[in-house]
Coordinates of C-alpha atoms in Angstrom, one line a residue:
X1 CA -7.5 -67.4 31.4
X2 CA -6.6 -69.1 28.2
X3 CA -10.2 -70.2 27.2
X4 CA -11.0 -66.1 28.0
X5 CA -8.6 -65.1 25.1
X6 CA -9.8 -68.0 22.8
X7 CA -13.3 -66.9 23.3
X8 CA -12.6 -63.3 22.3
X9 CA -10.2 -64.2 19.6
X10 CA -12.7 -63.1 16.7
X11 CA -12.9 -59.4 18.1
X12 CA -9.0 -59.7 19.3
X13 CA -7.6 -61.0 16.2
X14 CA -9.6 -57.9 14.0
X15 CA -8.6 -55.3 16.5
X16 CA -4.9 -56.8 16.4
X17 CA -4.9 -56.4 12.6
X18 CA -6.2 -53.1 12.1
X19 CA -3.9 -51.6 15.2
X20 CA -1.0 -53.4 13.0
X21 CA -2.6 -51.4 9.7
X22 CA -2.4 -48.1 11.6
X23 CA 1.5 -48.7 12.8
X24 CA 2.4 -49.8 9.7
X25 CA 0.9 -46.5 8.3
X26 CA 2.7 -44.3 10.6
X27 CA 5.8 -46.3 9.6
X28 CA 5.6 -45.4 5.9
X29 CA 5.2 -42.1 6.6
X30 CA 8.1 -41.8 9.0
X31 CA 9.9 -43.8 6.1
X32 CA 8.5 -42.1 2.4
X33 CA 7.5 -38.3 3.9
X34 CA 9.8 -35.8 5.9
X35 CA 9.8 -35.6 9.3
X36 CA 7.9 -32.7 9.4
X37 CA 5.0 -34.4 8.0
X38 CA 5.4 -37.0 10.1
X39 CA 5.4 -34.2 12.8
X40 CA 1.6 -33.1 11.4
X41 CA 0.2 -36.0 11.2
X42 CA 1.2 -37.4 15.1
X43 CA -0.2 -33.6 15.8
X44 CA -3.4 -34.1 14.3
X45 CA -4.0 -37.1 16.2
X46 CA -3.5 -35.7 19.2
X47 CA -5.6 -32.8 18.4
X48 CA -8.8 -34.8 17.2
X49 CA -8.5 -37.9 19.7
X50 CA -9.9 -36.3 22.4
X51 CA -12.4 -34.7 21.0
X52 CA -13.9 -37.5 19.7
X53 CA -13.8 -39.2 22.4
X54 CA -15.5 -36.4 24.3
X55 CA -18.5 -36.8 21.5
X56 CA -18.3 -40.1 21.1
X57 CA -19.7 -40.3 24.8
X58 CA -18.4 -43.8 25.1
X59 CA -21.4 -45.3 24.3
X60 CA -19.9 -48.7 22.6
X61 CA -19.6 -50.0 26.3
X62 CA -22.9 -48.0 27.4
X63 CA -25.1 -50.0 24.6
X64 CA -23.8 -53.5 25.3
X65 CA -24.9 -52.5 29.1
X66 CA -28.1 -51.4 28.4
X67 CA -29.1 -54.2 25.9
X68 CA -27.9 -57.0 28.7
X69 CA -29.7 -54.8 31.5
X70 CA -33.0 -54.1 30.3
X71 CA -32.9 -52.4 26.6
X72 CA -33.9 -48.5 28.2
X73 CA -32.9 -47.0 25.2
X74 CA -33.5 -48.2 21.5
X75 CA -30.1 -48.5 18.7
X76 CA -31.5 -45.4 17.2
X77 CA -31.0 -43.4 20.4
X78 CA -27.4 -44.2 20.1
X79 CA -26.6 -43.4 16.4
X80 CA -28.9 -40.4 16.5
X81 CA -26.8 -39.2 19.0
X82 CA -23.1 -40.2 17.9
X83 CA -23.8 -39.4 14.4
X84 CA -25.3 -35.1 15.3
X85 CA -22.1 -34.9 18.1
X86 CA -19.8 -36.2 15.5
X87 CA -21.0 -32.7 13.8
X88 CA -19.8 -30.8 17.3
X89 CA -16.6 -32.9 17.4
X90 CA -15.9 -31.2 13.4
X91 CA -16.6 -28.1 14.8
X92 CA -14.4 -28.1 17.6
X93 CA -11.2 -29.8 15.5
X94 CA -11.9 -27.1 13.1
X95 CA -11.7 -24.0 15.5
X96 CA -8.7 -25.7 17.6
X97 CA -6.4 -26.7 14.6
X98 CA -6.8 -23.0 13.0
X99 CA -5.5 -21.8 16.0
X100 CA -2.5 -24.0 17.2
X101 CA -1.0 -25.0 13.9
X102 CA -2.3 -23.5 10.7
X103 CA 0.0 -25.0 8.2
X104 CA -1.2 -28.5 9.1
X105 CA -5.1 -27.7 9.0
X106 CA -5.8 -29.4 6.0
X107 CA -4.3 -32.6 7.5
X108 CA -5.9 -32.4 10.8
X109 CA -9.3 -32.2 9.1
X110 CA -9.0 -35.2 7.0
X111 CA -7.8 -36.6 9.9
X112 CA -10.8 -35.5 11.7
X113 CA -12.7 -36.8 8.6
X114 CA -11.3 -40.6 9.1
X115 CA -12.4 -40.0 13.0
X116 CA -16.5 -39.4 11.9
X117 CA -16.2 -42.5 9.9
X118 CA -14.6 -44.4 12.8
X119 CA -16.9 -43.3 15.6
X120 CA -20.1 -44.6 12.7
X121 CA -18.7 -47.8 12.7
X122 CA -17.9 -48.0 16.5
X123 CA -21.5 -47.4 17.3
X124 CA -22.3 -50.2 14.5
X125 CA -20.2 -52.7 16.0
X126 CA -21.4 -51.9 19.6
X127 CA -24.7 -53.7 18.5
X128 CA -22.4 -56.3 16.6
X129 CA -20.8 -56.6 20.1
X130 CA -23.7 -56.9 22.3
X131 CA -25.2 -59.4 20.4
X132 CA -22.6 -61.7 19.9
X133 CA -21.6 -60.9 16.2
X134 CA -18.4 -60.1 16.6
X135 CA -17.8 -62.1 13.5
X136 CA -18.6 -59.5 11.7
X137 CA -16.6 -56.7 13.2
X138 CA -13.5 -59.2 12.5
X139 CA -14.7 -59.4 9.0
X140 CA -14.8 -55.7 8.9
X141 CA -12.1 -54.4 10.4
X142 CA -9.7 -56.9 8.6
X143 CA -10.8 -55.5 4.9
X144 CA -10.3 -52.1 6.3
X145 CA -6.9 -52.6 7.2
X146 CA -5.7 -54.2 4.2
X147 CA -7.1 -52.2 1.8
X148 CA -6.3 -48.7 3.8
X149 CA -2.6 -50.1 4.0
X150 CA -2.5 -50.9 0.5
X151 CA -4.2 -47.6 -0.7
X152 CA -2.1 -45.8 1.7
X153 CA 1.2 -47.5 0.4
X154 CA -0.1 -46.5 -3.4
X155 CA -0.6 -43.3 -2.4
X156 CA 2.7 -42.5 -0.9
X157 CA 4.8 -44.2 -3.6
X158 CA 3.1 -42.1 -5.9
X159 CA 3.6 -39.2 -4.2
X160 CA 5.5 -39.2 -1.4
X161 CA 2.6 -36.6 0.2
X162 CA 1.1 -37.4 3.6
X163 CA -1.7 -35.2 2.4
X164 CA -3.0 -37.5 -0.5
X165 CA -1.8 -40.4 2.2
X166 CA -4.3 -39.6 4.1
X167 CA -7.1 -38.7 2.4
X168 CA -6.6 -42.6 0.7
X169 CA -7.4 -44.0 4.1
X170 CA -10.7 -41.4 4.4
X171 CA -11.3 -43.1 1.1
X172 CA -11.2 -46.8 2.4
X173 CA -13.2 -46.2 5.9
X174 CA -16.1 -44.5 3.4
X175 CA -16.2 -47.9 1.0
X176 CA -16.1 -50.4 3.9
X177 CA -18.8 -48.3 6.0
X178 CA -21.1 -48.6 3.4
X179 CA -19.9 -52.3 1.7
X180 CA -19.8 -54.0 4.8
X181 CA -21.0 -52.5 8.3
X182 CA -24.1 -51.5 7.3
X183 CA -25.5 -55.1 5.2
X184 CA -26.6 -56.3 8.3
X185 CA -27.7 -53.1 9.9
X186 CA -29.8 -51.6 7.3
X187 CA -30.0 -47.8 7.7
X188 CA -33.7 -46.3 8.2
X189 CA -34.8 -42.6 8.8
X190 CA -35.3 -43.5 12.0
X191 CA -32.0 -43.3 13.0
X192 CA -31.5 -39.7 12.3
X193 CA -34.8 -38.8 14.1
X194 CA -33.9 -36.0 16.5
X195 CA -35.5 -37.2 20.0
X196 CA -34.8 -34.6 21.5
X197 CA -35.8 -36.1 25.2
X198 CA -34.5 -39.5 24.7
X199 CA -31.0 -37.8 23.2
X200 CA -31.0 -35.3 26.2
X201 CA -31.2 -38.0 28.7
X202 CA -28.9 -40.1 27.0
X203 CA -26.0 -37.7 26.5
X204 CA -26.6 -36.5 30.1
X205 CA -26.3 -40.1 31.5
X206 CA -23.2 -40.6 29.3
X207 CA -21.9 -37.1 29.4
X208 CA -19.2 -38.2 32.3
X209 CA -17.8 -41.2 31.2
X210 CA -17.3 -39.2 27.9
X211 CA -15.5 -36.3 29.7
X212 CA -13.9 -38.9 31.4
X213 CA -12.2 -40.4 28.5
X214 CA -11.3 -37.0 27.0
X215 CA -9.7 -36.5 30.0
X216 CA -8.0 -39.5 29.6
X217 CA -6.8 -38.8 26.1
X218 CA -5.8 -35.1 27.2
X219 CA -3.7 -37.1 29.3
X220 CA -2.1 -39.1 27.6
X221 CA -1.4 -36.6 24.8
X222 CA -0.7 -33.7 27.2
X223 CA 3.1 -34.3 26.6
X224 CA 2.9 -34.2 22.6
X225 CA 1.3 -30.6 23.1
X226 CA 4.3 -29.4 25.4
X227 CA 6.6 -31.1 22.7
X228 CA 5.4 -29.4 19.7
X229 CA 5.4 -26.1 21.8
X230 CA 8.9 -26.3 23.5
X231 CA 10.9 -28.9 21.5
X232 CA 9.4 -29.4 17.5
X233 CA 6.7 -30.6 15.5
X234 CA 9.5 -33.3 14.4
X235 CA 9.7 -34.6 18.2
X236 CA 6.1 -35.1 18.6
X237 CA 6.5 -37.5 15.3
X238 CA 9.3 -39.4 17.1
X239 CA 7.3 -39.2 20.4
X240 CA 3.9 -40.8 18.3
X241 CA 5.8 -43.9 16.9
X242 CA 7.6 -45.1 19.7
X243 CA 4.2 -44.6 22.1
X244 CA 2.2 -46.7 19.3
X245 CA 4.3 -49.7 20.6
X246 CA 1.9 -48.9 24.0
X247 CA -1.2 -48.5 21.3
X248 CA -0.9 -51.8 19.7
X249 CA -0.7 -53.8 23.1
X250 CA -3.8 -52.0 24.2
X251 CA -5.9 -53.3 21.2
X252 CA -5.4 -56.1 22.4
X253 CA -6.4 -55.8 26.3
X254 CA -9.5 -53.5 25.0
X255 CA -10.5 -56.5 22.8
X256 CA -10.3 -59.0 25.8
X257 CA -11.9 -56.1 27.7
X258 CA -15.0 -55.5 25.1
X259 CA -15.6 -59.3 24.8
X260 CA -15.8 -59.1 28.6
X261 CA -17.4 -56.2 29.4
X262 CA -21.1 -57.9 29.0
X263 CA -20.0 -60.5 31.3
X264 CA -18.9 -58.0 34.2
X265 CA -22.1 -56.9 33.7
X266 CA -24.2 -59.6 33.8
X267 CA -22.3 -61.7 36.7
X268 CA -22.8 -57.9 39.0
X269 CA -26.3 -57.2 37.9
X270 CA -27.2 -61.3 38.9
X271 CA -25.3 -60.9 42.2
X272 CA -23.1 -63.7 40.8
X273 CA -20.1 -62.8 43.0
X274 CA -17.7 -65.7 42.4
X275 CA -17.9 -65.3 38.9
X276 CA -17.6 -61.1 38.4
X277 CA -14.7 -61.5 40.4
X278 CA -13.3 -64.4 38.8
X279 CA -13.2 -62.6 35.3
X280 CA -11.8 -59.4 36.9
X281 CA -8.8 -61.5 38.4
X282 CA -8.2 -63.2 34.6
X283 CA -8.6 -60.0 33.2
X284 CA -6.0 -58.2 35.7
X285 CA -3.7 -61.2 35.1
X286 CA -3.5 -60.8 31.2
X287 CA -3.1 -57.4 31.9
X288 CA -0.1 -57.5 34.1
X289 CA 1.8 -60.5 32.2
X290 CA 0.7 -59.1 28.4
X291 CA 2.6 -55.2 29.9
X292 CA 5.5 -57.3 31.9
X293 CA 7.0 -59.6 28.7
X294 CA 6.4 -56.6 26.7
X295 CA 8.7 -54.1 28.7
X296 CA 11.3 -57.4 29.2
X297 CA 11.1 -57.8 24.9
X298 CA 11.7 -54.3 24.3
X299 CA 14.6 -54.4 27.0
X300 CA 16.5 -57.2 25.3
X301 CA 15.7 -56.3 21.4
X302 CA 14.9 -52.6 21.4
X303 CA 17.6 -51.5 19.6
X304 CA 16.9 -53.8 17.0
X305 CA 13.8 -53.3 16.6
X306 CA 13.8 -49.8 16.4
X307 CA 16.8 -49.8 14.2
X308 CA 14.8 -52.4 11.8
X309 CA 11.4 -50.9 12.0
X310 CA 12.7 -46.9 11.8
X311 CA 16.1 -46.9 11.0
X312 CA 19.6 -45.9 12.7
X313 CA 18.4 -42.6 13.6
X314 CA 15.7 -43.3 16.0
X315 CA 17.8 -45.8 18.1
X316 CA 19.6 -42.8 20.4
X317 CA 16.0 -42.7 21.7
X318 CA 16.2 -46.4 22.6
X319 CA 15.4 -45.1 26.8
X320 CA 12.4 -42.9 25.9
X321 CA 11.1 -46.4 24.2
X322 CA 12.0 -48.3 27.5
X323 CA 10.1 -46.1 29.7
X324 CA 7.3 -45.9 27.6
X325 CA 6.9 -49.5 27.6
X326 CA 7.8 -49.5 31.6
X327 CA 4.8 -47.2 31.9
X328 CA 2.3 -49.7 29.6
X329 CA 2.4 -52.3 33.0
X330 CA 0.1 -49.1 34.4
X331 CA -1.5 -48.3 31.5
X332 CA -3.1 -52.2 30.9
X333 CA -4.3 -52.1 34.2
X334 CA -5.6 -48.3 34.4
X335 CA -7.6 -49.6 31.0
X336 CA -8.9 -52.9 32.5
X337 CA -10.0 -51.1 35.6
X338 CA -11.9 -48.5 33.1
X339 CA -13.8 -51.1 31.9
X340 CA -14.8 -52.8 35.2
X341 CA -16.0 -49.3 36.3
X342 CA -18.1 -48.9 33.3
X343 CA -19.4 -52.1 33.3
X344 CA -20.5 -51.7 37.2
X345 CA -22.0 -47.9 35.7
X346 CA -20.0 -46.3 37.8
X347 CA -19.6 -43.1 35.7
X348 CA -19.8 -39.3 37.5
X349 CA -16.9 -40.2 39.8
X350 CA -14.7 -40.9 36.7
X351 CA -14.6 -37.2 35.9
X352 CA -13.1 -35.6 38.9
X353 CA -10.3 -39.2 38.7
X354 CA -9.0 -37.9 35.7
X355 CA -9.5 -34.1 35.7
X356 CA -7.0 -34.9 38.6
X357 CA -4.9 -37.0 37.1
X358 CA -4.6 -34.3 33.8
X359 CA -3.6 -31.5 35.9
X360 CA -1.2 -34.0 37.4
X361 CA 0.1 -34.5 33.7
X362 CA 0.3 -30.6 32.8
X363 CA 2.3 -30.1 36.1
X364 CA 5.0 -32.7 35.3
X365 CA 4.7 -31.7 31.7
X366 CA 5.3 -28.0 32.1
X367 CA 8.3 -29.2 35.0
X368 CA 10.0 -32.2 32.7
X369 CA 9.5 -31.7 28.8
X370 CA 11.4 -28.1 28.2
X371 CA 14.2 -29.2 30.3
X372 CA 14.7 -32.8 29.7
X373 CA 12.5 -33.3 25.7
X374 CA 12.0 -36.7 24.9
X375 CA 12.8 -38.1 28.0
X376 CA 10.7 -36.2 30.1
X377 CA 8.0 -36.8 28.1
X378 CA 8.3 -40.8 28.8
X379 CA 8.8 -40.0 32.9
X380 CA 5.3 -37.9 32.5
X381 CA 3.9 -40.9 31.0
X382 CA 5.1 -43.2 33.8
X383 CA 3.8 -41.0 36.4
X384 CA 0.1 -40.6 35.4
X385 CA 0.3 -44.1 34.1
X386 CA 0.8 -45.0 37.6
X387 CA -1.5 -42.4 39.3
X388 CA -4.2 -43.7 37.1
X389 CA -4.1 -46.9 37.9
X390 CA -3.9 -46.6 42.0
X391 CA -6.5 -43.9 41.8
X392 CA -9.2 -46.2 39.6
X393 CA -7.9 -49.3 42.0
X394 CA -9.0 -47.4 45.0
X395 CA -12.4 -46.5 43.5
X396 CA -13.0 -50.0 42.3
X397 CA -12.5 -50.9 45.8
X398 CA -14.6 -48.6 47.2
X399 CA -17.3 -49.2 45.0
X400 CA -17.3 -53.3 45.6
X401 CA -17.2 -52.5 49.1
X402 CA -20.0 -49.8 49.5
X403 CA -22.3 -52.5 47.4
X404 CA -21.2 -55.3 50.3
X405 CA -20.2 -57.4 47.6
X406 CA -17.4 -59.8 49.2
X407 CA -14.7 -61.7 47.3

């Protein structure tokens, strides 16, 4: 298990730091902005995370499949089409943040901004990824969170605006895409080629695991909608910080995930049986003991932390921070479980999962969060942390079973 994480440190250690960056960004604007603007920002996250995920189609894990199981498509099929839905994704954030929350539109669509450059360098480091650079995704993602966090810190000293905030990270992601992701990938017209066949057949092959994920970010934001709409826009900023404790320990089990992912993939395309299941059982043991000493930490020092990190007045929601770190044990596992499924392309069935498992999260939602806030927010996360995770057991399970592969 040990040798797993040292083998995956490059790509866990970048992840780590730039997850860290992005906490540490919400913290200075929890600490030099009002908690209104707090409020906006956690909203416009919520807003344009799902949508880009929608767009973005997942195809980071999709590439590293296909160029360890026979290269179908070429890298240009993949940017073409991230970079021409990143357009739709725009679109959409455009139409949806005029309509829920007009004041904050001009932060949603920087937000959504920092999102296009993200899902460029995703797709960038996909091919870093599947060809064992991940070097260089370490390299990148470290610059980027030092010199975002130091831009952002400028920026808010100077004027205490989450607007201009904001628009300094935009800033930074544009400099690094073009100073450091692209100087091994050199950009060619071909990229941008419209294919239309090759796109079509693409995006329709990825189409499900992308509304899959959606889904999954719907769900997991569903409770920050019915905060903003029966608590306050302040609520959904105190909601956002404490669930980024969840965020940052899933960097790290997606980085131990994406450094795996080729392997699941190999081992179950080979018919290697002992060793597929060998790295799913490490992967579902880092899982579990990463989530359990987490929830114990938080347990014993949560106060403290919270009272150190956000100050006194955040620490009378010291049990919505419990619960949310009770519910991470089924997040980990839902997320490792994602990856398996991917890796083994087993990708319509994921849609129906989690259109379940959202309307699961909008009936709790609408039942717990106008009565009970904060609080019910945290149970709703609990319970569709855990549905998740016995739901995507059960079709892992069937899936091994129906390909008689044996433990």
């Amino acid at each position: 298990m040990f040798t797993l994480i040292n083998k995956a440190k490059w790509l866990l250690s970048g992840n780590i730091l730039f997850a860290f960056s992005q906490w540490l960004t919400l913290i200075l604007f929890a600490k030099l902005t009002s908690s209104q603007a707090l409020g906006q920002y956690a909203f416009a996250l919520s807003i344009t995370a799902p949508i880009f995920m929608l767009t973005n189609l997942q195809l980071r894990p999709l590439l590293i499949t296909d160029y360890h199981g026979g290269k179908k498509y070429d890298f240009e099929d993949f940017f073409s089409l991230r970079f021409y839905s990143n357009f739709v994704a725009f679109l959409i954030v455009f139409i949806w943040g005029s309509v829920s929350n007009p004041e904050a539109l001009i932060i949603i669509m920087v937000v959504a901004s920092i999102k296009f450059l993200e899902s460029i360098s995703d797709i960038l480091y996909a091919y870093y990824n599947a060809d064992n650079k991940t070097k260089l995704i370490t390299k990148s993602l470290t610059i980027k969170a030092i010199a975002s966090l130091t831009f952002v810190t400028l920026a808010l000293l100077m004027s205490k605006s989450v607007g201009i905030g904001v628009f300094s990270i935009f800033l930074t992601y544009l400099l690094v895409l073009f100073t450091i992701d692209l100087r091994i990938l050199k950009p060619s017209l071909d990229w941008f080629k419209f294919n239309y066949e090759k796109i079509k057949e693409l995006a329709l092959y990825a189409l499900p695991l992308g509304i899959a994920v959606m889904l999954v970010s719907l769900q997991t934001n569903m409770p920050r909608y019915f905060i903003e709409k029966y608590q306050s826009i302040e609520d959904v900023g105190i909601f956002t910080v404490f669930y980024y404790f969840i965020v940052i320990g899933g960097i790290f089990i997606n980085s131990v995930c994406q450094y795996l992912s080729p392997y699941y993939s190999s081992f179950w395309h080979q018919g290697d049986v002992k060793n597929f299941w060998l790295y799913v059982k490490y992967s579902w043991l880092i899982s579990f003991i990463f989530s359990f000493l987490s929830f114990i930490f938080v347990c014993f020092f949560g106060e403290y932390i919270i009272s150190l990190i956000y100050g006194e007045n955040f620490i009378k929601h010291l049990y919505v921070l419990k619960l949310l770190m009770f519910s991470s044990l089924f997040v980990y596992l839902s997320v490792v479980n994602g990856y398996i499924l991917t890796s083994l392309n087993v990708l319509k069935v994921q849609v129906p999962m989690f259109l379940f498992l959202i309307l699961i999260s909008i009936m709790f939602s609408y039942c717990l969060i106008p009565n009970y806030g904060l609080r019910g927010a945290a149970w709703v996360c609990c319970i569709s942390a855990l549905a998740q995770f016995s739901i995507s057991l059960l079709v892992l399970i069937y899936k091994i079973r129906g390909s008689h592969v044996k433990a």
